[in-house]
Amino acid sequence: MILNNILFFLAAIQGAYCWGDLGHRTVAYLAANYLTDDASQFVNTLLENDQGFDISDGALWADSVKRRRGYTQTAEWHYIDAQDDPPRTCGVIYKRDCKAGPGCVVSAITNMTSRVNDGDLDTNQQKEALMFILHFIGDIHQPLHTEMLDRGGNEIKVCFDSHCGEKVNLHGIWDKDILYKHRGLKPSVSDHTILKEAAAQWAAELKSSNEARGMVTTAECSNINTAQKCALAWATESNGWICKYVLQPSVDWIEQNDLGGDYFNGAVTIVDDLIGKAGLRLGAWLNALAAARSTGEKFVVQNSERVEV
Ligand code: ADE
Ligand code: ZN
Ligand code: ZN
C-alpha cells in the first residue's frame, strides 16, 4: 500500500509518458510493415529480437531511461518547445526553439541517426541510438511535444469522460486517453500482451488507410543526410495541429468542458493521421538507415552538434 502510494507519487511528478505504450507500439508495428528485408534484419539483429524483445518494446525504451543515472540529459530530447502564440499563430523555429545545450527532439533525431551506423561506436551504443529513433519519430508526431505553452499542455487541467482533477491534463489525454478510448481500451489496461495485440491491430488498419490515401515510403522525407530538415518538417506539421485543433477552442474552453465528447471525436481523425504518418516515416527512415549501413556510407551531421550518451 505504501509502495503503491510512492509509485503513484513518482508517476504523478514525472508527468506524461509521451504517446504512451499504445501509441509508440503502434508506430513501431506500422513501421515494421514497411521494412525492406535488409531493414528488417538490421532492426531485429541490433535489438536482439530473438530474445522476444520486439520493435515495439524497443520503441518504449527511451521513456524508461529518462530518469536513470547517466540518461537524465535525454529527458529534453522528447519534445521541442515552440515559443509560438497558439491558437493565433503556430510555427517551429529551430534556432529559437531547440535549446542549444540539451537539444530537443529535432536535434536528437539528427544525432541518433548519425550514431546508429557509426562503426566507431560499440553495438550497444548503436542499439540505443536505434531505440531512441524508434521512440522520437513517434514523439515528434504528438502535437503537444512541439509546443511550449503550459509545458506542452501538462499544466492545463482538464476533464475527460468525467475524470477530472490533478492527474488529468491536456498533454496526458493526447498521449494516452484519446488513443485508448479510440481503440476501445480502458485507461487502466497495462498488460503488455493486450497492448501489443491492440497496437498490431491498429497498425494493420493504418497500413490499409495509408494505402488507400496513396501514402508510400518513397514519397516521405528519407534522406538521412538531411535529418534535421526532415525532422523539422515533421515537427512543423505536428505543431500546425496545435492551432488548427488542439488549442483552437482556447485554453479557457478546454479547461471548462469535458473533452470526452465532440473534442474527442474530432481528435480521433487527427491521431489516426499522425500515428499513420509516424509509422510510415519511421519505416522509410529505417529503410534508408539499413541501405546506408550495407554500403558502409558515412555521413556528416549538418547544422547540429552530436551529443554523446
Ligand atoms: N516538458 C516541457 N515541454 C514539454 C513538451 N512540449 N512535451 C513534453 N514535455 C515537456
Ligand atoms: Zn517520449
Ligand atoms: Zn507526452
mmCIF file with all atom_site columns, N, CA, C and O in Angstrom, residues 1 4 6 15-16 30 40 48 55 60 64 81 88 98 109-110 116 119 128 176 188 192 206 225 286 301-302:
data_model
loop_
_atom_site.group_PDB
_atom_site.id
_atom_site.type_symbol
_atom_site.label_atom_id
_atom_site.label_alt_id
_atom_site.label_comp_id
_atom_site.label_asym_id
_atom_site.label_entity_id
_atom_site.label_seq_id
_atom_site.pdbx_PDB_ins_code
_atom_site.Cartn_x
_atom_site.Cartn_y
_atom_site.Cartn_z
_atom_site.occupancy
_atom_site.B_iso_or_equiv
_atom_site.pdbx_formal_charge
_atom_site.auth_seq_id
_atom_site.auth_comp_id
_atom_site.auth_asym_id
_atom_site.auth_atom_id
_atom_site.pdbx_PDB_model_num
ATOM 1   N N  . MET A 1 1   ? 0.838  -1.204 0.000   1.00 0.00 ? 1   MET A N  1
ATOM 2   C CA . MET A 1 1   ? 0.000  0.000  0.000   1.00 0.00 ? 1   MET A CA 1
ATOM 3   C C  . MET A 1 1   ? 0.873  1.255  0.000   1.00 0.00 ? 1   MET A C  1
ATOM 4   O O  . MET A 1 1   ? 0.696  2.138  -0.824  1.00 0.00 ? 1   MET A O  1
ATOM 5   N N  . ASN A 1 4   ? 2.602  1.340  -3.201  1.00 0.00 ? 4   ASN A N  1
ATOM 6   C CA . ASN A 1 4   ? 1.708  1.843  -4.242  1.00 0.00 ? 4   ASN A CA 1
ATOM 7   C C  . ASN A 1 4   ? 1.625  3.356  -4.246  1.00 0.00 ? 4   ASN A C  1
ATOM 8   O O  . ASN A 1 4   ? 1.635  3.995  -5.300  1.00 0.00 ? 4   ASN A O  1
ATOM 9   N N  . ILE A 1 6   ? 3.842  5.440  -3.090  1.00 0.00 ? 6   ILE A N  1
ATOM 10  C CA . ILE A 1 6   ? 5.110  6.003  -3.556  1.00 0.00 ? 6   ILE A CA 1
ATOM 11  C C  . ILE A 1 6   ? 5.178  5.943  -5.078  1.00 0.00 ? 6   ILE A C  1
ATOM 12  O O  . ILE A 1 6   ? 5.511  6.912  -5.750  1.00 0.00 ? 6   ILE A O  1
ATOM 13  N N  . GLY A 1 15  ? 5.015  13.209 -14.629 1.00 0.00 ? 15  GLY A N  1
ATOM 14  C CA . GLY A 1 15  ? 4.197  13.727 -15.716 1.00 0.00 ? 15  GLY A CA 1
ATOM 15  C C  . GLY A 1 15  ? 3.913  12.681 -16.772 1.00 0.00 ? 15  GLY A C  1
ATOM 16  O O  . GLY A 1 15  ? 3.888  11.496 -16.482 1.00 0.00 ? 15  GLY A O  1
ATOM 17  N N  . ALA A 1 16  ? 3.731  13.148 -17.981 1.00 0.00 ? 16  ALA A N  1
ATOM 18  C CA . ALA A 1 16  ? 3.199  12.279 -19.020 1.00 0.00 ? 16  ALA A CA 1
ATOM 19  C C  . ALA A 1 16  ? 4.252  11.332 -19.606 1.00 0.00 ? 16  ALA A C  1
ATOM 20  O O  . ALA A 1 16  ? 5.435  11.493 -19.419 1.00 0.00 ? 16  ALA A O  1
ATOM 21  N N  . LEU A 1 30  ? 3.597  -0.452 -37.220 1.00 0.00 ? 30  LEU A N  1
ATOM 22  C CA . LEU A 1 30  ? 3.277  0.063  -38.549 1.00 0.00 ? 30  LEU A CA 1
ATOM 23  C C  . LEU A 1 30  ? 4.568  0.204  -39.371 1.00 0.00 ? 30  LEU A C  1
ATOM 24  O O  . LEU A 1 30  ? 4.628  -0.216 -40.528 1.00 0.00 ? 30  LEU A O  1
ATOM 25  N N  . SER A 1 40  ? 14.614 -4.979 -42.004 1.00 0.00 ? 40  SER A N  1
ATOM 26  C CA . SER A 1 40  ? 14.028 -5.859 -41.012 1.00 0.00 ? 40  SER A CA 1
ATOM 27  C C  . SER A 1 40  ? 15.135 -6.636 -40.291 1.00 0.00 ? 40  SER A C  1
ATOM 28  O O  . SER A 1 40  ? 15.127 -6.777 -39.062 1.00 0.00 ? 40  SER A O  1
ATOM 29  N N  . GLU A 1 48  ? 18.311 -7.530 -30.934 1.00 0.00 ? 48  GLU A N  1
ATOM 30  C CA . GLU A 1 48  ? 18.360 -8.908 -30.402 1.00 0.00 ? 48  GLU A CA 1
ATOM 31  C C  . GLU A 1 48  ? 16.951 -9.446 -30.195 1.00 0.00 ? 48  GLU A C  1
ATOM 32  O O  . GLU A 1 48  ? 16.604 -9.961 -29.142 1.00 0.00 ? 48  GLU A O  1
ATOM 33  N N  . ILE A 1 55  ? 10.293 -4.837 -31.947 1.00 0.00 ? 55  ILE A N  1
ATOM 34  C CA . ILE A 1 55  ? 10.462 -3.428 -32.333 1.00 0.00 ? 55  ILE A CA 1
ATOM 35  C C  . ILE A 1 55  ? 9.595  -2.510 -31.457 1.00 0.00 ? 55  ILE A C  1
ATOM 36  O O  . ILE A 1 55  ? 9.982  -1.374 -31.153 1.00 0.00 ? 55  ILE A O  1
ATOM 37  N N  . LEU A 1 60  ? 9.696  1.721  -26.702 1.00 0.00 ? 60  LEU A N  1
ATOM 38  C CA . LEU A 1 60  ? 9.331  2.226  -25.366 1.00 0.00 ? 60  LEU A CA 1
ATOM 39  C C  . LEU A 1 60  ? 10.541 2.540  -24.494 1.00 0.00 ? 60  LEU A C  1
ATOM 40  O O  . LEU A 1 60  ? 10.433 3.258  -23.495 1.00 0.00 ? 60  LEU A O  1
ATOM 41  N N  . SER A 1 64  ? 11.747 4.713  -20.518 1.00 0.00 ? 64  SER A N  1
ATOM 42  C CA . SER A 1 64  ? 12.128 4.000  -19.290 1.00 0.00 ? 64  SER A CA 1
ATOM 43  C C  . SER A 1 64  ? 13.477 4.464  -18.740 1.00 0.00 ? 64  SER A C  1
ATOM 44  O O  . SER A 1 64  ? 13.779 4.218  -17.584 1.00 0.00 ? 64  SER A O  1
ATOM 45  N N  . ASP A 1 81  ? 10.113 22.765 -27.681 1.00 0.00 ? 81  ASP A N  1
ATOM 46  C CA . ASP A 1 81  ? 9.195  23.743 -27.104 1.00 0.00 ? 81  ASP A CA 1
ATOM 47  C C  . ASP A 1 81  ? 9.058  24.974 -28.008 1.00 0.00 ? 81  ASP A C  1
ATOM 48  O O  . ASP A 1 81  ? 9.727  25.987 -27.806 1.00 0.00 ? 81  ASP A O  1
ATOM 49  N N  . ARG A 1 88  ? -3.430 31.542 -32.017 1.00 0.00 ? 88  ARG A N  1
ATOM 50  C CA . ARG A 1 88  ? -3.344 32.559 -33.066 1.00 0.00 ? 88  ARG A CA 1
ATOM 51  C C  . ARG A 1 88  ? -2.312 32.201 -34.129 1.00 0.00 ? 88  ARG A C  1
ATOM 52  O O  . ARG A 1 88  ? -2.611 32.110 -35.311 1.00 0.00 ? 88  ARG A O  1
ATOM 53  N N  . CYS A 1 98  ? 14.952 25.083 -30.215 1.00 0.00 ? 98  CYS A N  1
ATOM 54  C CA . CYS A 1 98  ? 15.748 23.923 -29.805 1.00 0.00 ? 98  CYS A CA 1
ATOM 55  C C  . CYS A 1 98  ? 16.868 24.426 -28.912 1.00 0.00 ? 98  CYS A C  1
ATOM 56  O O  . CYS A 1 98  ? 17.781 25.115 -29.378 1.00 0.00 ? 98  CYS A O  1
ATOM 57  N N  . ILE A 1 109 ? 16.887 13.393 -33.038 1.00 0.00 ? 109 ILE A N  1
ATOM 58  C CA . ILE A 1 109 ? 16.698 12.510 -34.204 1.00 0.00 ? 109 ILE A CA 1
ATOM 59  C C  . ILE A 1 109 ? 17.935 12.600 -35.109 1.00 0.00 ? 109 ILE A C  1
ATOM 60  O O  . ILE A 1 109 ? 18.440 11.599 -35.605 1.00 0.00 ? 109 ILE A O  1
ATOM 61  N N  . THR A 1 110 ? 18.446 13.823 -35.283 1.00 0.00 ? 110 THR A N  1
ATOM 62  C CA . THR A 1 110 ? 19.631 14.016 -36.117 1.00 0.00 ? 110 THR A CA 1
ATOM 63  C C  . THR A 1 110 ? 20.849 13.282 -35.528 1.00 0.00 ? 110 THR A C  1
ATOM 64  O O  . THR A 1 110 ? 21.545 12.548 -36.231 1.00 0.00 ? 110 THR A O  1
ATOM 65  N N  . VAL A 1 116 ? 23.638 5.658  -35.141 1.00 0.00 ? 116 VAL A N  1
ATOM 66  C CA . VAL A 1 116 ? 23.222 4.269  -35.302 1.00 0.00 ? 116 VAL A CA 1
ATOM 67  C C  . VAL A 1 116 ? 24.121 3.491  -36.271 1.00 0.00 ? 116 VAL A C  1
ATOM 68  O O  . VAL A 1 116 ? 24.386 2.307  -36.066 1.00 0.00 ? 116 VAL A O  1
ATOM 69  N N  . GLY A 1 119 ? 30.390 3.164  -37.070 1.00 0.00 ? 119 GLY A N  1
ATOM 70  C CA . GLY A 1 119 ? 31.216 1.991  -36.769 1.00 0.00 ? 119 GLY A CA 1
ATOM 71  C C  . GLY A 1 119 ? 32.200 2.207  -35.630 1.00 0.00 ? 119 GLY A C  1
ATOM 72  O O  . GLY A 1 119 ? 32.776 1.244  -35.116 1.00 0.00 ? 119 GLY A O  1
ATOM 73  N N  . GLU A 1 128 ? 21.161 1.523  -28.721 1.00 0.00 ? 128 GLU A N  1
ATOM 74  C CA . GLU A 1 128 ? 20.464 2.601  -28.005 1.00 0.00 ? 128 GLU A CA 1
ATOM 75  C C  . GLU A 1 128 ? 20.071 3.724  -28.968 1.00 0.00 ? 128 GLU A C  1
ATOM 76  O O  . GLU A 1 128 ? 18.973 4.283  -28.873 1.00 0.00 ? 128 GLU A O  1
ATOM 77  N N  . LYS A 1 176 ? -2.379 9.596  -24.285 1.00 0.00 ? 176 LYS A N  1
ATOM 78  C CA . LYS A 1 176 ? -2.928 8.292  -23.939 1.00 0.00 ? 176 LYS A CA 1
ATOM 79  C C  . LYS A 1 176 ? -4.448 8.139  -24.039 1.00 0.00 ? 176 LYS A C  1
ATOM 80  O O  . LYS A 1 176 ? -4.936 7.300  -24.796 1.00 0.00 ? 176 LYS A O  1
ATOM 81  N N  . SER A 1 188 ? -7.135 1.813  -17.709 1.00 0.00 ? 188 SER A N  1
ATOM 82  C CA . SER A 1 188 ? -6.392 1.023  -16.719 1.00 0.00 ? 188 SER A CA 1
ATOM 83  C C  . SER A 1 188 ? -5.611 -0.140 -17.333 1.00 0.00 ? 188 SER A C  1
ATOM 84  O O  . SER A 1 188 ? -4.803 -0.767 -16.655 1.00 0.00 ? 188 SER A O  1
ATOM 85  N N  . HIS A 1 192 ? 1.021  -5.990 -21.195 1.00 0.00 ? 192 HIS A N  1
ATOM 86  C CA . HIS A 1 192 ? 1.770  -5.818 -22.440 1.00 0.00 ? 192 HIS A CA 1
ATOM 87  C C  . HIS A 1 192 ? 1.245  -6.672 -23.586 1.00 0.00 ? 192 HIS A C  1
ATOM 88  O O  . HIS A 1 192 ? 1.259  -6.254 -24.743 1.00 0.00 ? 192 HIS A O  1
ATOM 89  N N  . LEU A 1 206 ? -4.130 1.072  -40.033 1.00 0.00 ? 206 LEU A N  1
ATOM 90  C CA . LEU A 1 206 ? -3.492 2.294  -40.540 1.00 0.00 ? 206 LEU A CA 1
ATOM 91  C C  . LEU A 1 206 ? -2.724 2.018  -41.831 1.00 0.00 ? 206 LEU A C  1
ATOM 92  O O  . LEU A 1 206 ? -2.657 2.865  -42.724 1.00 0.00 ? 206 LEU A O  1
ATOM 93  N N  . ASN A 1 225 ? 20.933 12.103 -44.609 1.00 0.00 ? 225 ASN A N  1
ATOM 94  C CA . ASN A 1 225 ? 21.964 13.157 -44.560 1.00 0.00 ? 225 ASN A CA 1
ATOM 95  C C  . ASN A 1 225 ? 21.373 14.535 -44.285 1.00 0.00 ? 225 ASN A C  1
ATOM 96  O O  . ASN A 1 225 ? 22.103 15.480 -44.005 1.00 0.00 ? 225 ASN A O  1
ATOM 97  N N  . LEU A 1 286 ? 14.092 3.848  -41.403 1.00 0.00 ? 286 LEU A N  1
ATOM 98  C CA . LEU A 1 286 ? 14.842 2.615  -41.109 1.00 0.00 ? 286 LEU A CA 1
ATOM 99  C C  . LEU A 1 286 ? 15.332 1.965  -42.400 1.00 0.00 ? 286 LEU A C  1
ATOM 100 O O  . LEU A 1 286 ? 16.442 1.420  -42.452 1.00 0.00 ? 286 LEU A O  1
ATOM 101 N N  . VAL A 1 301 ? 26.964 15.120 -39.985 1.00 0.00 ? 301 VAL A N  1
ATOM 102 C CA . VAL A 1 301 ? 25.793 15.749 -39.388 1.00 0.00 ? 301 VAL A CA 1
ATOM 103 C C  . VAL A 1 301 ? 25.823 17.228 -39.744 1.00 0.00 ? 301 VAL A C  1
ATOM 104 O O  . VAL A 1 301 ? 26.821 17.905 -39.536 1.00 0.00 ? 301 VAL A O  1
ATOM 105 N N  . GLN A 1 302 ? 24.706 17.705 -40.294 1.00 0.00 ? 302 GLN A N  1
ATOM 106 C CA . GLN A 1 302 ? 24.671 19.103 -40.694 1.00 0.00 ? 302 GLN A CA 1
ATOM 107 C C  . GLN A 1 302 ? 23.969 19.963 -39.651 1.00 0.00 ? 302 GLN A C  1
ATOM 108 O O  . GLN A 1 302 ? 22.956 19.563 -39.103 1.00 0.00 ? 302 GLN A O  1
#
